[in-house]
């Protein structure tokens, strides 16, 4: 498994931007599909985005497609989530996760998780 630590959350006004980072420990970071999930108060944790091992491919939830961009730097063992045009409904705790199967969107497909970082979007 890989250990994951998220950062970059905070409070932002609607229409603003934030960039989340997730630093991974271990020398096998490049072998994992990396994803972001989020959980709003009173709701289930949901898939946001994921990126392939080589960063050649990414896929997104419909709710964020066109506004969020996931990327990774394997040399830095870090995955990013650039969030633009933020909306109040994007308010949630955002979690970084590592998995083995590309195109996976279920929590069960990701075996390692970070502790989460809070993103709050004010209207």
mmCIF file with all atom_site columns, C-alpha atoms in Angstrom, residues 14-116:
data_model
loop_
_atom_site.group_PDB
_atom_site.id
_atom_site.type_symbol
_atom_site.label_atom_id
_atom_site.label_alt_id
_atom_site.label_comp_id
_atom_site.label_asym_id
_atom_site.label_entity_id
_atom_site.label_seq_id
_atom_site.pdbx_PDB_ins_code
_atom_site.Cartn_x
_atom_site.Cartn_y
_atom_site.Cartn_z
_atom_site.occupancy
_atom_site.B_iso_or_equiv
_atom_site.pdbx_formal_charge
_atom_site.auth_seq_id
_atom_site.auth_comp_id
_atom_site.auth_asym_id
_atom_site.auth_atom_id
_atom_site.pdbx_PDB_model_num
ATOM 1   C CA . UNK A 1 14  ? -18.244 30.621 -5.943  1.00 0.00 ? 14  UNK A CA 1
ATOM 2   C CA . UNK A 1 15  ? -16.533 30.953 -9.305  1.00 0.00 ? 15  UNK A CA 1
ATOM 3   C CA . UNK A 1 16  ? -13.104 30.728 -7.746  1.00 0.00 ? 16  UNK A CA 1
ATOM 4   C CA . UNK A 1 17  ? -10.370 28.113 -8.025  1.00 0.00 ? 17  UNK A CA 1
ATOM 5   C CA . UNK A 1 18  ? -8.385  25.813 -5.773  1.00 0.00 ? 18  UNK A CA 1
ATOM 6   C CA . UNK A 1 19  ? -5.689  23.255 -6.401  1.00 0.00 ? 19  UNK A CA 1
ATOM 7   C CA . UNK A 1 20  ? -5.523  20.188 -4.225  1.00 0.00 ? 20  UNK A CA 1
ATOM 8   C CA . UNK A 1 21  ? -2.358  18.148 -3.877  1.00 0.00 ? 21  UNK A CA 1
ATOM 9   C CA . UNK A 1 22  ? -1.848  14.616 -2.686  1.00 0.00 ? 22  UNK A CA 1
ATOM 10  C CA . UNK A 1 23  ? 1.642   13.481 -1.730  1.00 0.00 ? 23  UNK A CA 1
ATOM 11  C CA . UNK A 1 24  ? 2.329   9.764  -1.750  1.00 0.00 ? 24  UNK A CA 1
ATOM 12  C CA . UNK A 1 25  ? 5.009   7.801  0.025   1.00 0.00 ? 25  UNK A CA 1
ATOM 13  C CA . UNK A 1 26  ? 6.713   4.767  -1.444  1.00 0.00 ? 26  UNK A CA 1
ATOM 14  C CA . UNK A 1 27  ? 8.631   3.996  -4.597  1.00 0.00 ? 27  UNK A CA 1
ATOM 15  C CA . UNK A 1 28  ? 5.724   2.395  -6.425  1.00 0.00 ? 28  UNK A CA 1
ATOM 16  C CA . UNK A 1 29  ? 3.571   5.496  -6.879  1.00 0.00 ? 29  UNK A CA 1
ATOM 17  C CA . UNK A 1 30  ? 3.864   5.193  -10.659 1.00 0.00 ? 30  UNK A CA 1
ATOM 18  C CA . UNK A 1 31  ? 2.134   1.788  -10.564 1.00 0.00 ? 31  UNK A CA 1
ATOM 19  C CA . UNK A 1 32  ? -1.129  3.124  -9.123  1.00 0.00 ? 32  UNK A CA 1
ATOM 20  C CA . UNK A 1 33  ? -4.148  4.672  -10.726 1.00 0.00 ? 33  UNK A CA 1
ATOM 21  C CA . UNK A 1 34  ? -4.771  7.800  -8.674  1.00 0.00 ? 34  UNK A CA 1
ATOM 22  C CA . UNK A 1 35  ? -8.189  9.210  -7.961  1.00 0.00 ? 35  UNK A CA 1
ATOM 23  C CA . UNK A 1 36  ? -10.079 11.877 -6.085  1.00 0.00 ? 36  UNK A CA 1
ATOM 24  C CA . UNK A 1 37  ? -13.353 11.337 -4.268  1.00 0.00 ? 37  UNK A CA 1
ATOM 25  C CA . UNK A 1 38  ? -15.443 13.732 -2.211  1.00 0.00 ? 38  UNK A CA 1
ATOM 26  C CA . UNK A 1 39  ? -17.999 13.505 0.550   1.00 0.00 ? 39  UNK A CA 1
ATOM 27  C CA . UNK A 1 40  ? -20.458 16.268 1.358   1.00 0.00 ? 40  UNK A CA 1
ATOM 28  C CA . UNK A 1 41  ? -22.250 16.396 4.727   1.00 0.00 ? 41  UNK A CA 1
ATOM 29  C CA . UNK A 1 42  ? -25.008 13.817 4.882   1.00 0.00 ? 42  UNK A CA 1
ATOM 30  C CA . UNK A 1 43  ? -24.103 12.309 1.525   1.00 0.00 ? 43  UNK A CA 1
ATOM 31  C CA . UNK A 1 44  ? -22.277 9.269  0.253   1.00 0.00 ? 44  UNK A CA 1
ATOM 32  C CA . UNK A 1 45  ? -18.672 9.533  -0.828  1.00 0.00 ? 45  UNK A CA 1
ATOM 33  C CA . UNK A 1 46  ? -18.578 9.969  -4.595  1.00 0.00 ? 46  UNK A CA 1
ATOM 34  C CA . UNK A 1 47  ? -16.060 9.639  -7.373  1.00 0.00 ? 47  UNK A CA 1
ATOM 35  C CA . UNK A 1 48  ? -14.637 12.867 -8.796  1.00 0.00 ? 48  UNK A CA 1
ATOM 36  C CA . UNK A 1 49  ? -11.756 12.031 -11.121 1.00 0.00 ? 49  UNK A CA 1
ATOM 37  C CA . UNK A 1 50  ? -8.917  9.590  -11.772 1.00 0.00 ? 50  UNK A CA 1
ATOM 38  C CA . UNK A 1 51  ? -5.742  9.503  -13.818 1.00 0.00 ? 51  UNK A CA 1
ATOM 39  C CA . UNK A 1 52  ? -3.866  6.595  -15.338 1.00 0.00 ? 52  UNK A CA 1
ATOM 40  C CA . UNK A 1 53  ? -0.430  5.375  -14.308 1.00 0.00 ? 53  UNK A CA 1
ATOM 41  C CA . UNK A 1 54  ? 1.381   7.363  -16.976 1.00 0.00 ? 54  UNK A CA 1
ATOM 42  C CA . UNK A 1 55  ? -0.961  10.377 -16.829 1.00 0.00 ? 55  UNK A CA 1
ATOM 43  C CA . UNK A 1 56  ? -1.926  9.811  -20.458 1.00 0.00 ? 56  UNK A CA 1
ATOM 44  C CA . UNK A 1 57  ? -5.587  9.353  -19.657 1.00 0.00 ? 57  UNK A CA 1
ATOM 45  C CA . UNK A 1 58  ? -8.043  10.810 -17.166 1.00 0.00 ? 58  UNK A CA 1
ATOM 46  C CA . UNK A 1 59  ? -11.748 10.498 -16.554 1.00 0.00 ? 59  UNK A CA 1
ATOM 47  C CA . UNK A 1 60  ? -14.215 12.556 -14.586 1.00 0.00 ? 60  UNK A CA 1
ATOM 48  C CA . UNK A 1 61  ? -17.609 12.548 -12.970 1.00 0.00 ? 61  UNK A CA 1
ATOM 49  C CA . UNK A 1 62  ? -20.177 14.364 -15.083 1.00 0.00 ? 62  UNK A CA 1
ATOM 50  C CA . UNK A 1 63  ? -20.661 16.937 -12.329 1.00 0.00 ? 63  UNK A CA 1
ATOM 51  C CA . UNK A 1 64  ? -17.073 18.198 -12.586 1.00 0.00 ? 64  UNK A CA 1
ATOM 52  C CA . UNK A 1 65  ? -16.181 17.465 -16.206 1.00 0.00 ? 65  UNK A CA 1
ATOM 53  C CA . UNK A 1 66  ? -14.920 20.631 -17.873 1.00 0.00 ? 66  UNK A CA 1
ATOM 54  C CA . UNK A 1 67  ? -14.254 22.397 -14.559 1.00 0.00 ? 67  UNK A CA 1
ATOM 55  C CA . UNK A 1 68  ? -11.784 20.095 -12.776 1.00 0.00 ? 68  UNK A CA 1
ATOM 56  C CA . UNK A 1 69  ? -8.495  18.716 -14.063 1.00 0.00 ? 69  UNK A CA 1
ATOM 57  C CA . UNK A 1 70  ? -6.580  15.848 -12.515 1.00 0.00 ? 70  UNK A CA 1
ATOM 58  C CA . UNK A 1 71  ? -2.861  15.457 -13.140 1.00 0.00 ? 71  UNK A CA 1
ATOM 59  C CA . UNK A 1 72  ? 0.109   13.683 -11.641 1.00 0.00 ? 72  UNK A CA 1
ATOM 60  C CA . UNK A 1 73  ? 3.854   14.067 -11.394 1.00 0.00 ? 73  UNK A CA 1
ATOM 61  C CA . UNK A 1 74  ? 5.427   10.652 -10.891 1.00 0.00 ? 74  UNK A CA 1
ATOM 62  C CA . UNK A 1 75  ? 8.833   12.189 -10.233 1.00 0.00 ? 75  UNK A CA 1
ATOM 63  C CA . UNK A 1 76  ? 7.328   14.005 -7.235  1.00 0.00 ? 76  UNK A CA 1
ATOM 64  C CA . UNK A 1 77  ? 4.956   11.220 -6.164  1.00 0.00 ? 77  UNK A CA 1
ATOM 65  C CA . UNK A 1 78  ? 2.143   13.741 -6.274  1.00 0.00 ? 78  UNK A CA 1
ATOM 66  C CA . UNK A 1 79  ? -1.315  13.937 -7.803  1.00 0.00 ? 79  UNK A CA 1
ATOM 67  C CA . UNK A 1 80  ? -3.207  17.187 -8.230  1.00 0.00 ? 80  UNK A CA 1
ATOM 68  C CA . UNK A 1 81  ? -6.782  18.297 -8.670  1.00 0.00 ? 81  UNK A CA 1
ATOM 69  C CA . UNK A 1 82  ? -7.214  21.722 -10.232 1.00 0.00 ? 82  UNK A CA 1
ATOM 70  C CA . UNK A 1 83  ? -10.720 22.950 -9.501  1.00 0.00 ? 83  UNK A CA 1
ATOM 71  C CA . UNK A 1 84  ? -12.070 25.913 -11.445 1.00 0.00 ? 84  UNK A CA 1
ATOM 72  C CA . UNK A 1 85  ? -15.475 27.597 -11.582 1.00 0.00 ? 85  UNK A CA 1
ATOM 73  C CA . UNK A 1 86  ? -16.266 26.223 -8.160  1.00 0.00 ? 86  UNK A CA 1
ATOM 74  C CA . UNK A 1 87  ? -19.869 26.001 -7.038  1.00 0.00 ? 87  UNK A CA 1
ATOM 75  C CA . UNK A 1 88  ? -21.375 25.773 -3.545  1.00 0.00 ? 88  UNK A CA 1
ATOM 76  C CA . UNK A 1 89  ? -22.343 22.188 -4.336  1.00 0.00 ? 89  UNK A CA 1
ATOM 77  C CA . UNK A 1 90  ? -18.654 21.339 -4.650  1.00 0.00 ? 90  UNK A CA 1
ATOM 78  C CA . UNK A 1 91  ? -18.351 21.828 -0.883  1.00 0.00 ? 91  UNK A CA 1
ATOM 79  C CA . UNK A 1 92  ? -17.093 18.562 0.581   1.00 0.00 ? 92  UNK A CA 1
ATOM 80  C CA . UNK A 1 93  ? -14.168 16.759 2.111   1.00 0.00 ? 93  UNK A CA 1
ATOM 81  C CA . UNK A 1 94  ? -11.944 15.679 -0.753  1.00 0.00 ? 94  UNK A CA 1
ATOM 82  C CA . UNK A 1 95  ? -10.043 12.407 -0.541  1.00 0.00 ? 95  UNK A CA 1
ATOM 83  C CA . UNK A 1 96  ? -7.118  11.141 -2.548  1.00 0.00 ? 96  UNK A CA 1
ATOM 84  C CA . UNK A 1 97  ? -7.045  7.417  -3.316  1.00 0.00 ? 97  UNK A CA 1
ATOM 85  C CA . UNK A 1 98  ? -4.774  4.875  -4.999  1.00 0.00 ? 98  UNK A CA 1
ATOM 86  C CA . UNK A 1 99  ? -6.002  1.907  -6.983  1.00 0.00 ? 99  UNK A CA 1
ATOM 87  C CA . UNK A 1 100 ? -4.967  -0.644 -9.585  1.00 0.00 ? 100 UNK A CA 1
ATOM 88  C CA . UNK A 1 101 ? -7.700  -0.614 -12.190 1.00 0.00 ? 101 UNK A CA 1
ATOM 89  C CA . UNK A 1 102 ? -8.153  2.144  -14.723 1.00 0.00 ? 102 UNK A CA 1
ATOM 90  C CA . UNK A 1 103 ? -11.725 3.346  -15.283 1.00 0.00 ? 103 UNK A CA 1
ATOM 91  C CA . UNK A 1 104 ? -12.576 2.348  -11.734 1.00 0.00 ? 104 UNK A CA 1
ATOM 92  C CA . UNK A 1 105 ? -15.023 4.666  -9.981  1.00 0.00 ? 105 UNK A CA 1
ATOM 93  C CA . UNK A 1 106 ? -16.081 2.636  -6.968  1.00 0.00 ? 106 UNK A CA 1
ATOM 94  C CA . UNK A 1 107 ? -14.535 3.162  -3.557  1.00 0.00 ? 107 UNK A CA 1
ATOM 95  C CA . UNK A 1 108 ? -13.855 -0.564 -3.293  1.00 0.00 ? 108 UNK A CA 1
ATOM 96  C CA . UNK A 1 109 ? -11.529 -0.331 -6.297  1.00 0.00 ? 109 UNK A CA 1
ATOM 97  C CA . UNK A 1 110 ? -9.156  1.951  -4.419  1.00 0.00 ? 110 UNK A CA 1
ATOM 98  C CA . UNK A 1 111 ? -7.173  0.360  -1.618  1.00 0.00 ? 111 UNK A CA 1
ATOM 99  C CA . UNK A 1 112 ? -5.308  3.320  -0.125  1.00 0.00 ? 112 UNK A CA 1
ATOM 100 C CA . UNK A 1 113 ? -6.830  6.569  1.088   1.00 0.00 ? 113 UNK A CA 1
ATOM 101 C CA . UNK A 1 114 ? -5.718  9.889  2.506   1.00 0.00 ? 114 UNK A CA 1
ATOM 102 C CA . UNK A 1 115 ? -7.272  11.604 5.493   1.00 0.00 ? 115 UNK A CA 1
ATOM 103 C CA . UNK A 1 116 ? -9.122  14.193 3.407   1.00 0.00 ? 116 UNK A CA 1
#
